[in-house]
Amino acid sequence: GRRACLSPRADAGSTEFGQSRPMSAVWWRETHTLETGESLTLRLGELRLVAERLDSEWNFYWSHDSAVERGADFERGRAGTGAGEHASNCRYPFREMLSAIRFEPGLADRPLVIRPVMPLYIPHAESLKLWVSSPVWCRVILCGPREVALNLDLPTVVLSETWFGPDTLNGEVGYASRTRARMTAGAESQDCAGHRARTPIVIHNEASEIIKIERLNLPLESCSLYEEPGGLMTDTVLWQQQSRGQKGGIRLIAPDAARRITAPRKPGSETVLSRAFGLLFD
């Protein structure tokens, strides 16, 4: 759930203008109070987001650097000096000024179509547990006497789009991702980075045939996002294949002893989840 934001300065230690402050993986816990004419720049993954507080409005500028994914850090400065020439931008006017800002992670707004680097085969009566990671989205929330969630919802890493379905008429648009489909949680440090969330996928093959996995359609928009000591993670996606040619059953399971940060964008019904994994096996 959300936590309340306070209008007094609530950030744990401010920085001088032009100085950046590296953050741990808990960048979403901090609230930053800005004076009029002050800016705050967040760098997270490929995202560079500048927030400026003016007399009666907030201005925002954002862009993505596809060359490198960065850990979270914040930099304070003066409004009007750090927007960048090619950044997208928008303005939010307010009669009652909100002086503080915080950022909240969220999962992708579309399914994630994953193609393992190497095809996987699951024999009869075997189970497989995979770990995949995906970049989170960054939401902007202004704070003060009240809390206002803006419609700024930006990916920390830009993903390419892909079509997932049996033909051009049936299916949906998702985000494409390649993965090594690791079998150990936290096997690679980048999977636990502060701008990425890990998803456990458990597949039970009760069919008589060996099943081949070449792609998975991961319904991230139906998953919740959680915080645990190892970083951000989603619900476990449990899929059970009973016989070839029939749709498998799918369930979402919340992790034990983890704090939920954000609810699903689209609460998952059985129909939605079944469609999401209807083409799990090629």
Short mmCIF file of C-alpha atoms in Angstrom, two decimals:
data_model
loop_
_atom_site.label_atom_id
_atom_site.label_comp_id
_atom_site.label_asym_id
_atom_site.label_seq_id
_atom_site.Cartn_x
_atom_site.Cartn_y
_atom_site.Cartn_z
CA GLY A 1 0.00 0.00 0.00
CA ARG A 2 0.94 3.66 -0.18
CA ARG A 3 2.43 5.56 2.70
CA ALA A 4 1.53 9.11 3.58
CA CYS A 5 3.81 11.95 2.46
CA LEU A 6 4.64 14.84 4.72
CA SER A 7 5.06 18.41 3.62
CA PRO A 8 8.06 19.16 5.91
CA ARG A 9 11.44 18.14 4.54
CA ALA A 10 11.49 14.38 4.92
CA ASP A 11 14.48 13.29 2.87
CA ALA A 12 17.26 11.68 4.84
CA GLY A 13 20.06 14.15 4.31
CA SER A 14 19.97 16.68 1.49
CA THR A 15 22.71 17.33 -1.06
CA GLU A 16 24.15 20.55 -2.37
CA PHE A 17 23.19 21.75 -5.84
CA GLY A 18 25.02 19.84 -8.56
CA GLN A 19 26.03 16.97 -6.29
CA SER A 20 24.58 13.53 -6.80
CA ARG A 21 23.85 11.08 -4.04
CA PRO A 22 24.03 7.35 -4.85
CA MET A 23 21.10 5.36 -3.52
CA SER A 24 20.63 1.79 -2.43
CA ALA A 25 17.95 -0.39 -3.98
CA VAL A 26 15.29 1.32 -1.83
CA TRP A 27 14.99 4.52 -3.88
CA TRP A 28 11.19 4.25 -3.65
CA ARG A 29 11.18 4.80 0.14
CA GLU A 30 12.44 8.38 0.13
CA THR A 31 10.43 11.61 0.02
CA HIS A 32 12.22 14.69 -1.33
CA THR A 33 11.14 18.24 -0.43
CA LEU A 34 12.06 20.90 -3.00
CA GLU A 35 12.17 24.65 -2.56
CA THR A 36 10.70 26.90 -5.24
CA GLY A 37 13.17 27.10 -8.13
CA GLU A 38 14.87 23.83 -7.20
CA SER A 39 15.12 20.68 -9.34
CA LEU A 40 15.69 17.01 -8.60
CA THR A 41 17.16 14.61 -11.17
CA LEU A 42 16.60 10.87 -10.83
CA ARG A 43 18.79 8.47 -12.81
CA LEU A 44 17.50 4.93 -12.77
CA GLY A 45 18.21 2.19 -15.30
CA GLU A 46 18.21 4.01 -18.66
CA LEU A 47 15.85 6.70 -17.37
CA ARG A 48 16.82 10.29 -16.63
CA LEU A 49 13.92 12.17 -15.04
CA VAL A 50 14.12 15.84 -14.00
CA ALA A 51 11.47 17.34 -11.69
CA GLU A 52 11.34 21.12 -11.22
CA ARG A 53 9.30 22.95 -8.60
CA LEU A 54 8.21 26.45 -9.66
CA ASP A 55 5.88 29.04 -8.07
CA SER A 56 2.59 27.40 -9.00
CA GLU A 57 3.52 24.33 -11.04
CA TRP A 58 5.79 21.34 -11.42
CA ASN A 59 7.67 20.73 -14.67
CA PHE A 60 9.05 17.34 -15.72
CA TYR A 61 11.60 16.33 -18.36
CA TRP A 62 12.66 12.78 -19.18
CA SER A 63 14.78 10.82 -21.63
CA HIS A 64 16.42 7.40 -21.93
CA ASP A 65 20.04 6.48 -22.53
CA SER A 66 20.03 3.12 -24.31
CA ALA A 67 23.79 2.68 -23.89
CA VAL A 68 23.88 1.82 -20.18
CA GLU A 69 21.70 0.86 -17.22
CA ARG A 70 22.54 2.83 -14.08
CA GLY A 71 21.93 2.30 -10.40
CA ALA A 72 19.64 4.81 -8.70
CA ASP A 73 21.00 8.22 -7.76
CA PHE A 74 19.55 11.68 -7.15
CA GLU A 75 21.02 15.09 -7.94
CA ARG A 76 19.69 18.47 -6.83
CA GLY A 77 20.04 21.61 -8.92
CA ARG A 78 18.32 24.78 -10.02
CA ALA A 79 15.21 24.73 -12.19
CA GLY A 80 15.82 25.43 -15.87
CA THR A 81 19.40 24.19 -16.00
CA GLY A 82 19.28 20.41 -16.47
CA ALA A 83 16.38 19.49 -18.75
CA GLY A 84 18.34 18.50 -21.88
CA GLU A 85 17.64 19.42 -25.49
CA HIS A 86 15.84 16.27 -26.65
CA ALA A 87 13.87 15.39 -23.52
CA SER A 88 10.12 14.87 -23.45
CA ASN A 89 8.35 17.24 -21.08
CA CYS A 90 5.08 18.18 -19.39
CA ARG A 91 3.69 20.65 -16.82
CA TYR A 92 1.33 20.26 -13.87
CA PRO A 93 -0.17 23.49 -12.42
CA PHE A 94 -1.52 23.53 -8.83
CA ARG A 95 -3.49 26.13 -6.86
CA GLU A 96 -2.34 24.52 -3.60
CA MET A 97 1.36 23.93 -3.93
CA LEU A 98 2.73 20.49 -3.16
CA SER A 99 6.34 20.82 -2.09
CA ALA A 100 7.54 17.20 -1.97
CA ILE A 101 7.95 14.35 -4.40
CA ARG A 102 8.51 10.64 -4.25
CA PHE A 103 8.82 7.85 -6.80
CA GLU A 104 7.11 4.48 -6.81
CA PRO A 105 8.04 1.34 -8.77
CA GLY A 106 5.47 -0.55 -10.82
CA LEU A 107 5.45 -3.48 -13.21
CA ALA A 108 5.10 -3.33 -16.99
CA ASP A 109 1.78 -2.24 -18.44
CA ARG A 110 1.80 -5.08 -20.99
CA PRO A 111 2.73 -8.77 -20.97
CA LEU A 112 6.42 -9.62 -21.24
CA VAL A 113 7.17 -12.12 -24.02
CA ILE A 114 10.29 -13.99 -23.00
CA ARG A 115 12.44 -16.07 -25.29
CA PRO A 116 15.09 -18.13 -23.49
CA VAL A 117 18.53 -17.97 -25.05
CA MET A 118 18.40 -21.78 -25.30
CA PRO A 119 15.15 -23.80 -25.64
CA LEU A 120 14.15 -25.71 -22.52
CA TYR A 121 12.70 -29.22 -22.41
CA ILE A 122 10.67 -30.54 -19.47
CA PRO A 123 10.19 -34.34 -19.30
CA HIS A 124 7.01 -36.00 -18.04
CA ALA A 125 6.40 -35.70 -14.28
CA GLU A 126 9.16 -33.12 -13.89
CA SER A 127 8.94 -29.58 -12.52
CA LEU A 128 11.01 -26.59 -13.48
CA LYS A 129 11.54 -23.34 -11.59
CA LEU A 130 12.94 -20.41 -13.55
CA TRP A 131 13.89 -16.89 -12.51
CA VAL A 132 13.59 -14.00 -14.95
CA SER A 133 14.05 -10.30 -14.33
CA SER A 134 12.33 -7.35 -15.96
CA PRO A 135 12.70 -3.57 -15.68
CA VAL A 136 10.16 -1.73 -13.57
CA TRP A 137 8.25 1.45 -14.39
CA CYS A 138 8.72 4.65 -12.35
CA ARG A 139 5.62 6.47 -11.13
CA VAL A 140 5.66 10.07 -9.87
CA ILE A 141 3.75 11.14 -6.76
CA LEU A 142 3.58 14.70 -5.41
CA CYS A 143 3.17 15.19 -1.68
CA GLY A 144 2.09 17.91 0.72
CA PRO A 145 -1.23 18.51 2.48
CA ARG A 146 -2.52 15.84 0.10
CA GLU A 147 -0.98 13.20 -2.15
CA VAL A 148 -1.40 13.31 -5.93
CA ALA A 149 -0.34 10.42 -8.16
CA LEU A 150 0.50 11.87 -11.58
CA ASN A 151 -0.01 10.05 -14.84
CA LEU A 152 3.76 10.01 -15.33
CA ASP A 153 4.50 6.30 -15.54
CA LEU A 154 7.85 5.80 -17.24
CA PRO A 155 9.84 2.64 -18.04
CA THR A 156 13.30 2.53 -16.51
CA VAL A 157 14.45 0.58 -19.58
CA VAL A 158 12.84 0.92 -23.02
CA LEU A 159 11.72 -2.48 -24.33
CA SER A 160 10.82 -3.27 -27.93
CA GLU A 161 7.27 -4.32 -28.76
CA THR A 162 6.26 -7.70 -30.15
CA TRP A 163 3.08 -9.51 -31.17
CA PHE A 164 2.06 -12.58 -29.24
CA GLY A 165 -0.69 -14.76 -30.70
CA PRO A 166 -1.50 -17.60 -33.11
CA ASP A 167 -2.09 -15.21 -36.02
CA THR A 168 -2.33 -11.53 -36.89
CA LEU A 169 -5.96 -11.28 -35.74
CA ASN A 170 -5.79 -13.12 -32.42
CA GLY A 171 -3.32 -12.09 -29.78
CA GLU A 172 -1.95 -8.98 -28.12
CA VAL A 173 0.99 -6.61 -28.13
CA GLY A 174 3.63 -7.23 -25.49
CA TYR A 175 7.22 -6.35 -24.70
CA ALA A 176 10.01 -8.55 -26.04
CA SER A 177 12.84 -9.81 -23.84
CA ARG A 178 15.62 -12.34 -24.12
CA THR A 179 16.57 -14.21 -20.98
CA ARG A 180 18.88 -16.93 -19.79
CA ALA A 181 15.97 -18.19 -17.64
CA ARG A 182 18.18 -18.76 -14.63
CA MET A 183 17.42 -21.60 -12.24
CA THR A 184 18.93 -19.87 -9.19
CA ALA A 185 17.58 -16.70 -7.60
CA GLY A 186 20.08 -13.86 -7.63
CA ALA A 187 22.56 -15.76 -9.79
CA GLU A 188 23.47 -12.51 -11.54
CA SER A 189 23.80 -9.17 -9.73
CA GLN A 190 22.03 -7.26 -12.50
CA ASP A 191 18.88 -9.32 -11.89
CA CYS A 192 18.71 -7.83 -8.38
CA ALA A 193 19.37 -4.23 -9.47
CA GLY A 194 17.10 -1.62 -7.93
CA HIS A 195 15.29 -0.92 -11.21
CA ARG A 196 14.49 -4.57 -11.97
CA ALA A 197 12.06 -7.08 -10.48
CA ARG A 198 12.53 -10.85 -10.36
CA THR A 199 9.73 -13.25 -11.26
CA PRO A 200 9.80 -16.93 -10.24
CA ILE A 201 8.10 -19.21 -12.78
CA VAL A 202 7.19 -22.76 -11.78
CA ILE A 203 6.07 -25.22 -14.48
CA HIS A 204 4.71 -28.69 -13.68
CA ASN A 205 4.57 -31.10 -16.62
CA GLU A 206 1.98 -33.77 -15.93
CA ALA A 207 1.53 -34.54 -19.62
CA SER A 208 2.85 -37.79 -21.04
CA GLU A 209 5.07 -35.99 -23.57
CA ILE A 210 8.20 -33.91 -23.16
CA ILE A 211 7.27 -30.27 -23.58
CA LYS A 212 9.50 -27.72 -25.22
CA ILE A 213 9.62 -24.12 -24.04
CA GLU A 214 10.69 -21.58 -26.61
CA ARG A 215 8.78 -18.59 -25.30
CA LEU A 216 6.69 -17.51 -22.33
CA ASN A 217 4.06 -14.80 -22.19
CA LEU A 218 4.45 -13.43 -18.69
CA PRO A 219 1.32 -11.53 -17.46
CA LEU A 220 3.15 -8.86 -15.46
CA GLU A 221 0.21 -6.47 -15.60
CA SER A 222 -1.72 -9.01 -13.48
CA CYS A 223 1.06 -9.40 -10.89
CA SER A 224 1.70 -7.46 -7.68
CA LEU A 225 5.12 -6.00 -6.87
CA TYR A 226 6.82 -6.79 -3.57
CA GLU A 227 9.88 -5.72 -1.60
CA GLU A 228 12.09 -8.28 0.09
CA PRO A 229 15.69 -8.19 1.38
CA GLY A 230 17.01 -9.28 -2.03
CA GLY A 231 15.22 -6.48 -3.90
CA LEU A 232 11.99 -6.28 -5.88
CA MET A 233 10.06 -9.35 -6.91
CA THR A 234 6.64 -10.29 -8.25
CA ASP A 235 4.15 -13.03 -7.55
CA THR A 236 5.27 -16.52 -8.43
CA VAL A 237 3.66 -17.65 -11.69
CA LEU A 238 2.65 -21.30 -11.29
CA TRP A 239 1.69 -23.15 -14.48
CA GLN A 240 0.51 -26.75 -14.66
CA GLN A 241 0.34 -28.69 -17.95
CA GLN A 242 -1.88 -31.76 -17.69
CA SER A 243 -2.03 -32.95 -21.28
CA ARG A 244 -0.70 -31.70 -24.57
CA GLY A 245 -3.14 -29.70 -26.63
CA GLN A 246 -5.07 -28.49 -23.59
CA LYS A 247 -4.62 -25.21 -21.80
CA GLY A 248 -2.80 -25.50 -18.54
CA GLY A 249 -3.93 -24.10 -15.23
CA ILE A 250 -2.21 -20.99 -13.92
CA ARG A 251 -2.05 -19.37 -10.51
CA LEU A 252 -0.28 -16.35 -9.02
CA ILE A 253 1.23 -16.92 -5.57
CA ALA A 254 2.42 -14.10 -3.32
CA PRO A 255 5.88 -14.54 -1.75
CA ASP A 256 6.17 -15.27 1.95
CA ALA A 257 7.26 -12.48 4.31
CA ALA A 258 7.43 -9.80 1.62
CA ARG A 259 5.84 -6.34 1.70
CA ARG A 260 3.56 -5.51 -1.21
CA ILE A 261 4.44 -2.16 -2.79
CA THR A 262 1.99 -1.91 -5.67
CA ALA A 263 -1.15 -3.79 -6.67
CA PRO A 264 -1.68 -5.29 -10.15
CA ARG A 265 -2.51 -2.92 -12.98
CA LYS A 266 -5.13 -5.42 -14.15
CA PRO A 267 -6.34 -7.87 -11.50
CA GLY A 268 -5.91 -11.27 -13.09
CA SER A 269 -8.98 -13.36 -13.78
CA GLU A 270 -8.72 -17.00 -14.81
CA THR A 271 -9.62 -16.04 -18.38
CA VAL A 272 -6.93 -13.37 -18.59
CA LEU A 273 -4.24 -15.61 -17.14
CA SER A 274 -5.17 -18.57 -19.30
CA ARG A 275 -4.96 -16.38 -22.41
CA ALA A 276 -1.59 -15.09 -21.27
CA PHE A 277 -0.13 -18.59 -21.11
CA GLY A 278 -2.22 -20.10 -23.92
CA LEU A 279 0.81 -20.10 -26.21
CA LEU A 280 3.41 -21.00 -23.64
CA PHE A 281 4.58 -24.02 -25.61
CA ASP A 282 5.38 -23.84 -29.35
#
